[in-house]
Coordinates of C-alpha atoms in Angstrom, one line a residue:
M1 CA 15.6 -83.5 18.2
E2 CA 14.7 -82.3 21.7
N3 CA 11.5 -79.5 22.1
K4 CA 12.4 -76.3 24.1
R5 CA 9.5 -74.1 25.8
I6 CA 9.1 -70.9 24.6
N7 CA 9.2 -69.1 27.9
W8 CA 6.2 -66.2 27.2
I9 CA 6.8 -64.6 30.8
K10 CA 9.9 -63.6 29.8
I11 CA 9.0 -62.4 27.2
G12 CA 6.4 -60.0 28.3
I13 CA 9.1 -58.7 30.9
E14 CA 10.8 -57.8 28.5
V15 CA 8.1 -55.9 25.9
L16 CA 7.5 -54.2 29.1
A17 CA 10.5 -53.3 29.7
V18 CA 11.5 -51.4 26.2
F19 CA 8.0 -49.7 26.2
V20 CA 8.8 -48.2 29.3
F21 CA 12.6 -46.8 28.1
I22 CA 11.0 -45.2 25.3
L23 CA 8.0 -43.5 27.7
L24 CA 10.9 -42.8 29.6
L25 CA 12.8 -40.6 26.4
V26 CA 9.6 -38.6 25.5
W27 CA 9.4 -37.6 28.9
L28 CA 12.6 -36.4 29.4
F29 CA 12.7 -35.5 25.4
P30 CA 9.1 -34.0 24.4
F31 CA 8.6 -32.8 21.0
G32 CA 8.6 -29.2 19.8
S33 CA 5.9 -27.0 18.9
K34 CA 5.5 -24.0 16.7
K35 CA 5.6 -21.8 19.8
D36 CA 9.1 -23.0 20.7
N37 CA 10.6 -21.9 17.3
K38 CA 10.4 -18.4 17.4
A39 CA 10.2 -17.8 21.4
S40 CA 13.6 -17.1 23.7
N41 CA 13.7 -15.5 26.4
F42 CA 14.5 -12.1 28.0
G43 CA 18.2 -12.6 28.4
D44 CA 18.6 -13.6 25.6
N45 CA 16.3 -11.4 23.6
F46 CA 18.2 -8.7 25.0
D47 CA 21.4 -9.6 23.2
K48 CA 20.6 -9.7 20.2
F49 CA 19.1 -6.5 20.6
R50 CA 21.8 -4.9 22.1
T51 CA 24.5 -6.7 19.6
S52 CA 21.9 -5.5 16.4
A53 CA 22.2 -2.6 17.2
R54 CA 26.2 -2.0 18.1
K55 CA 26.9 -3.4 14.7
Y56 CA 24.0 -0.9 12.5
Y57 CA 26.4 2.2 14.0
T58 CA 29.6 0.7 14.0
T59 CA 30.3 -0.4 10.7
D60 CA 28.8 2.5 9.0
E61 CA 30.6 6.1 10.2
D62 CA 27.0 7.7 8.1
R63 CA 24.7 6.5 10.3
L64 CA 26.3 8.0 13.7
P65 CA 24.2 11.3 13.9
N66 CA 25.3 15.1 14.9
D67 CA 22.8 15.2 18.0
T68 CA 20.7 12.2 19.5
E69 CA 18.4 9.3 18.0
K70 CA 16.1 7.2 18.1
L71 CA 14.6 3.9 16.8
T72 CA 11.9 1.4 18.3
L73 CA 12.1 -1.8 17.6
Q74 CA 9.4 -1.5 15.2
K75 CA 11.4 1.0 13.1
M76 CA 15.1 -1.5 13.3
I77 CA 12.6 -4.6 12.1
D78 CA 11.4 -2.7 9.1
K79 CA 15.1 -1.6 8.5
K80 CA 15.9 -4.9 8.5
I81 CA 18.3 -4.3 11.5
V82 CA 16.8 -6.9 13.8
K83 CA 14.5 -9.6 13.5
S84 CA 11.0 -10.3 15.5
L85 CA 11.8 -10.4 18.7
Y86 CA 9.1 -12.7 20.9
D87 CA 9.3 -13.4 24.2
K88 CA 9.9 -17.0 26.2
N89 CA 5.3 -16.9 25.1
G90 CA 5.6 -16.8 22.2
K91 CA 4.2 -13.0 22.4
A92 CA 6.5 -11.0 20.2
C93 CA 7.8 -7.8 22.4
D94 CA 6.7 -4.3 22.4
T95 CA 7.8 -2.4 19.6
E96 CA 7.1 0.8 20.6
K97 CA 8.4 0.5 24.0
S98 CA 11.1 -0.8 22.9
Y99 CA 14.5 0.9 21.1
V100 CA 17.6 2.1 21.0
R101 CA 18.6 5.9 20.9
I102 CA 22.1 7.1 20.5
T103 CA 23.7 10.9 21.5
K104 CA 26.7 12.5 21.0
I105 CA 28.9 13.5 23.6
N106 CA 31.7 14.3 21.7
D107 CA 33.9 14.0 18.3
N108 CA 35.4 10.8 19.2
E109 CA 32.0 9.4 21.4
Y110 CA 29.0 8.3 21.8
Q111 CA 26.3 7.4 24.5
L112 CA 24.1 3.6 23.4
R113 CA 21.3 3.5 25.2
V114 CA 19.2 0.2 24.9
D115 CA 16.0 -0.3 26.1
L116 CA 13.5 -3.9 26.2
T117 CA 9.9 -4.0 26.7
C118 CA 9.1 -7.3 26.8
G119 CA 5.7 -8.4 28.2
N120 CA 5.6 -7.7 31.9
E121 CA 10.2 -7.6 31.4
S122 CA 12.1 -4.4 30.9
D123 CA 15.5 -3.8 31.5
Y124 CA 18.0 -1.1 29.4
V125 CA 21.9 -1.2 29.3
L126 CA 23.5 1.5 29.0
E127 CA 27.2 1.8 27.0
T128 CA 30.0 4.4 25.2
I129 CA 30.8 4.3 21.7
K130 CA 34.3 5.6 21.0
V131 CA 35.2 6.0 17.4
D132 CA 38.9 6.5 16.2
V133 CA 39.1 9.7 13.6
K134 CA 41.7 8.9 11.1
D135 CA 43.1 11.5 8.7
D136 CA 43.3 10.4 4.1
T137 CA 44.3 13.0 3.1
N138 CA 47.8 12.8 2.1
N139 CA 47.0 8.5 0.7
N140 CA 44.2 10.6 -1.5
N141 CA 47.0 12.5 -2.7
N142 CA 49.0 10.1 -4.1
T143 CA 46.5 8.0 -5.1
N144 CA 45.7 11.3 -7.1
N145 CA 49.2 10.8 -8.7
N146 CA 49.5 8.1 -9.4
N147 CA 46.2 8.2 -10.9
N148 CA 43.8 10.4 -12.5
T149 CA 40.8 7.7 -13.1
N150 CA 41.4 7.4 -8.2
N151 CA 41.1 11.2 -8.3
T152 CA 37.3 12.3 -7.9
N153 CA 36.6 8.7 -5.2
N154 CA 39.1 9.6 -3.1
N155 CA 38.9 13.3 -2.8
N156 CA 34.8 12.4 -2.0
N157 CA 36.3 10.4 0.8
N158 CA 38.7 13.1 2.9
N159 CA 37.7 13.1 6.2
S160 CA 36.6 9.5 5.4
Y161 CA 35.9 8.5 9.7
K162 CA 36.9 4.5 11.3
N163 CA 34.8 3.1 13.9
T164 CA 35.9 0.4 15.6
T165 CA 34.8 -0.8 18.9
T166 CA 36.9 -3.7 20.7
I167 CA 34.7 -6.4 22.5
A168 CA 36.1 -8.6 24.9
T169 CA 34.4 -12.3 25.9
T170 CA 34.7 -12.9 28.8
K171 CA 32.3 -13.9 31.8
L172 CA 32.0 -11.7 34.7
T173 CA 29.4 -10.8 37.8
Q174 CA 27.4 -7.4 37.1
Y175 CA 26.1 -5.1 40.2
R176 CA 22.6 -3.3 39.1
Y177 CA 22.7 1.0 39.7
Y178 CA 20.6 3.7 38.3
K179 CA 20.5 7.2 39.4
K180 CA 18.2 9.6 38.4
E181 CA 19.4 11.9 35.7
I182 CA 17.9 14.0 32.7
E183 CA 17.1 13.2 29.6
K184 CA 16.7 15.9 26.4
V185 CA 14.2 15.7 24.1
T186 CA 15.0 17.4 20.9
T187 CA 12.5 18.2 18.6
Y188 CA 11.7 20.9 15.4
K189 CA 9.2 23.0 15.0
C190 CA 8.4 25.4 11.4
E191 CA 6.0 28.9 11.1
E192 CA 3.0 27.8 9.6
G193 CA 3.0 27.4 6.1
W194 CA 5.8 25.1 5.9
V195 CA 6.5 21.5 6.3
L196 CA 9.3 20.2 8.4
D197 CA 10.9 17.3 7.0
G198 CA 14.1 16.6 9.9
K199 CA 15.6 20.1 10.7
T200 CA 14.6 22.1 8.1
C201 CA 11.3 23.3 7.2
S202 CA 10.3 23.3 3.4
K203 CA 7.4 25.6 1.4
M204 CA 5.6 24.0 -1.6
S205 CA 5.8 25.9 -4.7
D206 CA 3.4 26.5 -7.9
N207 CA 4.7 23.7 -9.6
K208 CA 2.8 20.8 -9.1
V209 CA 1.4 17.0 -10.3
A210 CA -1.2 14.7 -9.2
A211 CA 0.3 12.1 -6.9
T212 CA 0.5 8.4 -7.9
K213 CA -2.0 6.4 -5.9
K214 CA 0.7 3.2 -4.2
Y215 CA -1.3 -0.5 -3.8
S216 CA -0.3 -2.7 -2.3
D217 CA 1.0 -6.5 -3.6
E218 CA -1.7 -9.3 -4.4
K219 CA -1.6 -11.9 -1.7
T220 CA -3.0 -15.6 -0.8
L221 CA -3.0 -16.7 2.7
T222 CA -3.4 -20.1 3.1
M223 CA -4.7 -21.7 6.4
D224 CA -5.3 -25.7 7.2
A225 CA -9.3 -26.7 6.6
T226 CA -10.9 -28.0 9.7
K227 CA -11.1 -31.8 9.8
V228 CA -14.8 -33.7 10.8
T229 CA -14.6 -37.0 11.0
G230 CA -16.7 -39.1 9.3
N231 CA -19.9 -41.4 10.9
T232 CA -22.9 -43.6 10.7
K233 CA -25.1 -43.1 8.1
T234 CA -28.3 -44.1 6.5
V235 CA -28.2 -45.0 2.9
Y236 CA -31.5 -46.3 0.8
A237 CA -32.1 -48.3 -2.3
D238 CA -35.1 -49.1 -4.4
V239 CA -38.3 -51.4 -3.4
I240 CA -37.4 -54.8 -6.4
V241 CA -40.5 -55.0 -7.5
T242 CA -42.0 -58.5 -9.2
N243 CA -45.3 -59.8 -10.8
G244 CA -47.3 -62.3 -8.9
N245 CA -51.5 -63.2 -9.3
P246 CA -53.3 -62.3 -12.8
Q247 CA -56.0 -59.5 -12.2
Y248 CA -59.0 -58.2 -14.3
F249 CA -60.3 -54.9 -15.2
C250 CA -62.0 -52.8 -17.0
E251 CA -60.3 -49.0 -18.3
K252 CA -64.0 -47.8 -18.0
G253 CA -67.5 -49.4 -17.0
T254 CA -67.5 -52.9 -15.3
I255 CA -67.3 -56.5 -15.4
G256 CA -70.5 -57.8 -16.6
A257 CA -71.6 -62.0 -15.6
D258 CA -69.9 -62.2 -19.2
N259 CA -66.3 -61.2 -18.0
K260 CA -67.3 -58.4 -20.6
C261 CA -66.3 -54.4 -19.9
H262 CA -69.8 -53.0 -20.2
V263 CA -69.8 -49.2 -20.4
N264 CA -72.4 -46.8 -21.3
E265 CA -72.1 -44.9 -24.7
Q266 CA -73.1 -41.5 -25.5
T267 CA -75.1 -40.4 -28.1
Y268 CA -75.7 -36.5 -28.9
I269 CA -79.7 -34.8 -29.5
N270 CA -80.8 -31.6 -30.3
A271 CA -81.4 -29.7 -26.9
K272 CA -85.1 -28.3 -26.6
D273 CA -85.6 -24.3 -26.4
K274 CA -87.3 -22.2 -25.2
T275 CA -86.6 -18.0 -24.6
V276 CA -86.6 -15.6 -21.9
T277 CA -86.4 -12.5 -20.5
W278 CA -85.2 -10.2 -17.9
C279 CA -84.7 -6.4 -16.9
N280 CA -81.5 -5.4 -14.8
D281 CA -81.3 -5.8 -11.2
G282 CA -83.7 -3.6 -9.2
D283 CA -85.3 -2.8 -12.2
T284 CA -88.6 -3.3 -12.5
P285 CA -90.4 -5.9 -16.6
E286 CA -93.9 -4.2 -17.7
G287 CA -95.1 -5.5 -21.2
N288 CA -91.9 -5.5 -23.7
V289 CA -89.8 -2.2 -21.9
C290 CA -88.2 -2.6 -18.1
K291 CA -89.0 0.9 -15.2
H292 CA -85.7 2.4 -14.3
Q293 CA -85.7 4.2 -11.2
T294 CA -82.8 6.9 -10.7
T295 CA -82.4 9.0 -7.4
E296 CA -80.5 12.3 -7.6
S297 CA -79.2 13.9 -4.8
Y298 CA -77.1 17.7 -3.7
A299 CA -76.4 18.9 -0.2
A300 CA -79.5 20.5 2.0
S301 CA -79.0 24.2 2.7
V302 CA -78.0 24.4 6.7
S303 CA -79.8 27.5 8.8
T304 CA -77.5 27.7 12.3
S305 CA -79.3 29.3 15.1
Y306 CA -78.1 29.2 19.3
S307 CA -80.1 29.8 22.3
D308 CA -78.9 32.1 25.6
W309 CA -75.2 31.4 27.0
K310 CA -75.7 29.9 30.4
Y311 CA -73.8 29.6 33.4
S312 CA -72.9 25.3 33.3
H313 CA -70.4 25.3 36.4
S314 CA -66.7 26.3 38.0
I315 CA -63.2 24.6 37.1
D316 CA -60.1 25.0 38.4
V317 CA -56.8 24.1 35.8
T318 CA -53.9 24.2 35.1
T319 CA -54.0 25.7 31.6
T320 CA -55.7 28.5 29.8
K321 CA -58.8 27.5 28.3
A322 CA -59.5 28.7 24.7
D323 CA -64.0 29.2 24.2
T324 CA -66.0 27.4 21.3
D325 CA -69.1 28.5 19.4
T326 CA -70.8 26.0 22.4
T327 CA -69.2 27.0 25.8
K328 CA -67.2 30.0 26.7
Y329 CA -64.8 30.9 29.6
S330 CA -65.2 33.6 31.9
Y331 CA -61.6 33.9 33.7
K332 CA -61.5 34.5 37.3
G333 CA -58.2 34.8 38.5
A334 CA -54.8 32.3 39.0
Y335 CA -53.3 31.9 41.4
A336 CA -49.7 29.9 42.1
Q337 CA -48.9 27.4 44.7
N338 CA -45.9 24.1 45.9
E339 CA -47.1 21.0 44.4
C340 CA -44.0 18.8 45.0
T341 CA -44.9 15.3 46.7
K342 CA -40.7 13.8 46.1
S343 CA -39.1 14.6 49.0
P344 CA -39.6 17.7 52.4
G345 CA -38.2 20.8 51.1
C346 CA -38.6 20.5 47.4
I347 CA -39.9 22.8 45.1
N348 CA -42.3 22.1 42.3
I349 CA -44.5 25.2 41.4
V350 CA -48.0 24.7 39.4
T351 CA -50.0 27.6 38.3
H352 CA -53.7 26.9 38.3
Y353 CA -56.4 29.6 36.8
K354 CA -59.8 29.8 37.5
Y355 CA -62.5 30.0 35.3
D356 CA -66.9 30.5 35.1
V357 CA -68.1 28.1 32.4
Y358 CA -71.4 28.9 30.0
T359 CA -73.0 26.7 27.2
R360 CA -75.3 27.0 24.9
T361 CA -77.5 25.1 22.3
K362 CA -76.2 25.1 18.7
N363 CA -79.6 24.5 16.7
E364 CA -79.7 23.3 12.4
S365 CA -82.3 23.2 10.3
Y366 CA -82.1 21.7 6.4
T367 CA -84.3 22.6 3.4
C368 CA -83.9 21.6 -0.1
P369 CA -84.3 25.1 -2.5
N370 CA -83.8 22.7 -5.5
G371 CA -86.4 19.8 -4.7
G372 CA -86.0 16.5 -3.2
N373 CA -87.1 15.8 0.5
P374 CA -84.6 16.8 2.8
S375 CA -82.3 13.4 4.8
G376 CA -79.7 14.5 7.1
S377 CA -77.6 17.5 5.6
M378 CA -78.6 15.8 2.2
C379 CA -82.0 16.2 -0.6
Y380 CA -82.4 13.4 -2.6
K381 CA -85.4 13.7 -5.3
G382 CA -86.5 10.8 -8.1
S383 CA -87.0 10.3 -11.9
T384 CA -88.0 6.8 -13.5
T385 CA -86.6 5.9 -16.9
T386 CA -87.6 2.6 -19.7
Y387 CA -85.4 0.5 -21.7
E388 CA -86.5 -2.8 -24.1
I389 CA -86.6 -5.4 -22.0
H390 CA -83.6 -7.9 -22.3
K391 CA -84.4 -11.4 -24.2
R392 CA -82.7 -14.7 -24.4
T393 CA -82.8 -18.5 -26.0
D394 CA -82.3 -20.8 -23.2
Y395 CA -82.0 -24.7 -24.5
Y396 CA -82.7 -27.2 -22.2
C397 CA -82.9 -31.2 -22.1
E398 CA -86.1 -33.4 -21.2
D399 CA -84.6 -35.9 -19.2
G400 CA -83.4 -33.2 -17.0
S401 CA -79.4 -32.4 -17.7
T402 CA -78.0 -29.8 -19.1
P403 CA -77.3 -29.5 -22.8
V404 CA -73.3 -28.5 -24.5
N405 CA -73.3 -26.6 -27.3
K406 CA -77.6 -27.5 -27.5
Q407 CA -77.0 -30.9 -27.4
C408 CA -78.1 -33.9 -25.6
L409 CA -76.5 -36.7 -24.0
V410 CA -77.7 -39.4 -24.5
N411 CA -77.0 -43.2 -23.3
K412 CA -75.7 -46.4 -25.3
D413 CA -74.2 -49.7 -24.0
K414 CA -70.8 -51.4 -25.3
T415 CA -68.9 -54.3 -24.8
Y416 CA -64.9 -54.9 -24.7
D417 CA -62.4 -57.2 -23.5
P418 CA -60.7 -55.9 -19.9
K419 CA -57.5 -55.8 -19.2
V420 CA -55.2 -57.7 -17.3
T421 CA -53.1 -57.0 -13.9
Y422 CA -50.7 -59.2 -11.3
T423 CA -50.2 -58.3 -7.8
K424 CA -46.8 -56.7 -7.4
N425 CA -44.0 -58.8 -5.3
Y426 CA -42.0 -56.5 -2.9
S427 CA -38.1 -57.1 -1.1
C428 CA -34.8 -55.4 -0.7
P429 CA -31.5 -56.2 -2.0
K430 CA -28.9 -58.2 -0.5
D431 CA -27.6 -56.3 2.4
Y432 CA -30.6 -53.8 2.8
Q433 CA -32.8 -54.4 5.8
S434 CA -36.1 -53.9 4.9
K435 CA -39.7 -51.0 7.1
G436 CA -42.9 -51.1 6.6
S437 CA -44.2 -53.6 4.1
G438 CA -46.3 -53.5 -0.1
A439 CA -46.0 -50.4 -1.7
S440 CA -44.7 -48.8 1.3
M441 CA -41.5 -51.0 1.9
V442 CA -37.7 -48.7 2.6
C443 CA -35.2 -50.6 1.9
Y444 CA -32.1 -48.8 3.9
K445 CA -28.7 -50.0 5.6
A446 CA -26.0 -48.4 7.8
I447 CA -22.4 -47.0 6.5
K448 CA -20.0 -45.2 7.5
T449 CA -19.3 -42.3 5.9
D450 CA -15.3 -40.5 4.9
D451 CA -13.5 -37.8 7.0
T452 CA -14.9 -34.4 5.7
F453 CA -13.0 -31.5 5.8
Y454 CA -14.1 -27.5 5.8
C455 CA -12.8 -24.2 6.6
A456 CA -13.7 -22.7 10.1
D457 CA -13.4 -18.5 8.3
T458 CA -16.0 -18.7 5.9
T459 CA -13.8 -16.4 3.8
Y460 CA -11.9 -19.1 3.0
T461 CA -11.7 -21.6 0.2
L462 CA -11.4 -25.3 0.6
N463 CA -9.5 -26.9 -1.6
A464 CA -10.8 -30.4 -1.5
K465 CA -7.7 -32.0 -2.8
T466 CA -4.7 -30.8 -0.7
N467 CA -7.7 -30.2 2.1
K468 CA -6.6 -26.3 2.7
C469 CA -7.8 -23.0 3.3
Y470 CA -7.0 -20.0 0.3
K471 CA -7.7 -17.1 0.0
K472 CA -6.7 -14.2 -2.2
V473 CA -6.4 -10.7 -0.4
P474 CA -6.4 -8.0 -3.9
K475 CA -4.6 -4.8 -4.5
E476 CA -5.4 -2.8 -1.8
F477 CA -4.7 1.3 -1.3
I478 CA -1.6 2.1 0.3
G479 CA -1.5 5.9 0.0
Y480 CA -0.2 8.2 -2.2
E481 CA 3.6 8.7 -3.6
C482 CA 6.0 11.0 -5.8
P483 CA 8.0 11.2 -8.7
T484 CA 11.9 12.2 -7.7
G485 CA 13.0 15.4 -7.3
Y486 CA 8.9 16.0 -5.6
T487 CA 7.7 16.2 -2.1
L488 CA 4.0 14.7 -1.6
N489 CA 0.9 17.0 -0.1
G490 CA -2.2 15.4 -0.1
T491 CA -2.9 13.7 -3.0
M492 CA -0.2 16.5 -5.3
C493 CA 3.8 16.0 -5.7
Y494 CA 5.2 19.8 -5.2
A495 CA 8.4 20.8 -6.9
N496 CA 11.4 23.6 -6.1
K497 CA 10.4 23.4 -2.5
Q498 CA 11.9 26.3 0.1
T499 CA 13.7 25.5 2.8
V500 CA 14.9 27.0 6.1
P501 CA 16.5 26.1 9.3
A502 CA 13.8 25.0 11.7
K503 CA 13.4 26.4 15.0
K504 CA 15.0 23.9 17.3
W505 CA 12.7 22.9 20.9
T506 CA 14.9 21.2 23.9
V507 CA 12.4 19.2 26.7
C508 CA 14.9 18.2 29.2
T509 CA 13.1 15.1 31.6
I510 CA 14.6 13.7 35.6
I511 CA 14.1 10.1 35.2
T512 CA 15.8 7.5 36.5
S513 CA 18.1 5.1 34.7
Y514 CA 19.3 1.6 36.3
T515 CA 22.1 0.0 34.5
W516 CA 24.5 -3.0 35.3
N517 CA 28.5 -2.5 35.5
S518 CA 30.9 -5.1 37.2
K519 CA 32.2 -2.2 39.6
T520 CA 31.2 -2.5 43.2
T521 CA 31.1 1.1 43.1
L522 CA 30.8 3.1 40.5
E523 CA 30.3 6.9 40.8
G524 CA 27.4 9.0 40.8
W525 CA 25.4 5.0 40.8
T526 CA 23.3 4.3 43.4
R527 CA 24.1 0.6 44.0
T528 CA 21.4 -2.0 44.7
E529 CA 20.3 -6.2 45.5
E530 CA 20.9 -7.3 42.2
T531 CA 23.1 -9.5 40.8
R532 CA 24.1 -10.9 37.6
V533 CA 26.3 -13.1 35.5
I534 CA 26.9 -12.4 31.3
E535 CA 29.1 -12.7 28.6
I536 CA 30.9 -9.6 27.2

């Protein structure tokens, strides 16, 4: 059989070509990120916002206002009219600056303004919604004759409205226009003591109950744990110790030439005694008594005298002076002068006072009217008392040692067999390295540790099985609520409220508006240089 040689160069080129092709596919079709799931360009966001607003007002006639109504993007999200919108960077569009406003023009027409702001991009559009009005009275009457049960329902539906909006889908070029227009903002106000509720004012009655506290639901937040890649660490093992050569030793005493342990055995004998006498510290012994000298003290009487006043010197000061028992100030006048040095022309007026100073000497003498000798401001006198001298019996040993419980120790030689021990051999278990020797030997080796996880936010708790971090958010107080038929005011609910029409206030503001239109000219509007192609 003929052997064929393998062309390794050809195989290598083919593998390299496949690898380059895979890299090219990855580059052309990158994997999406989490941000792509919610990010969108401004045009898509604007169409979603506009379509949702139009659908909201054209599917239920009860939603059409009698005057003007404005819904911010946040309110529309809360009402679930539209989902949250995100710009191309994944940042949420402005929920307060973005809004829709619908204004009733006449019985059949409404003007809808859609205004969207996402990041540094913003735009708006004005469009007219036309409503067809149909009188269903005849239909209701016919239904009345045929079915008594449906009578009530059909009467409630008299004068109902059917809203229709016709939207064609086509591509066309639009031009952007602008004009200055008056924007009318209508608000309503109530007199003091009344509460505004839409277009009416209400006043609470005395019939009230305590409001009920309202709490949010308890929930659990989850986040991925932070991974710490394992590294190399050192572990230690016990040293293996084995016996070597025997060694003999005595627990007590020493080994003698006879290979025996010799220790002095202690025997107690009665100690000698003697009588010792003494006095308290500072007292003097005299025969069988001690003399104690005591000293009493009390405040001496003081006599004070002064010398004549004498002129000492003159002073010039910026504060007034008060006399003391040895110094007297004789006032000689005052004057004021500017002492500012910070800059030319500044002013800092300071008042100076002049005095002549007189002084005198204070002399004090002390006497002891109750006897004794003076020392400074105190008098001291002494007396002597006696008491029986202290006695005790002391015990001692003739060899000069200290007795214990009136006993003296006498040493006696005693022998016993010595103990045996062995020298130690030290080694490490298999795969362990040693450091040091003898009793100070250490056995160790390096091992690779497992990856670990932790919660970057310390308020979370790690679940080691799932490597997830969890945090329970308890119920939180979010406000008060009232039963049906009651109105909340602070922490109380009031019933049977009075209502009156609110005072209407209208404010007109001149604003510059922009719109897109497929016409090359638009009456009342000024055309800009911007154009776009849309599907409608």
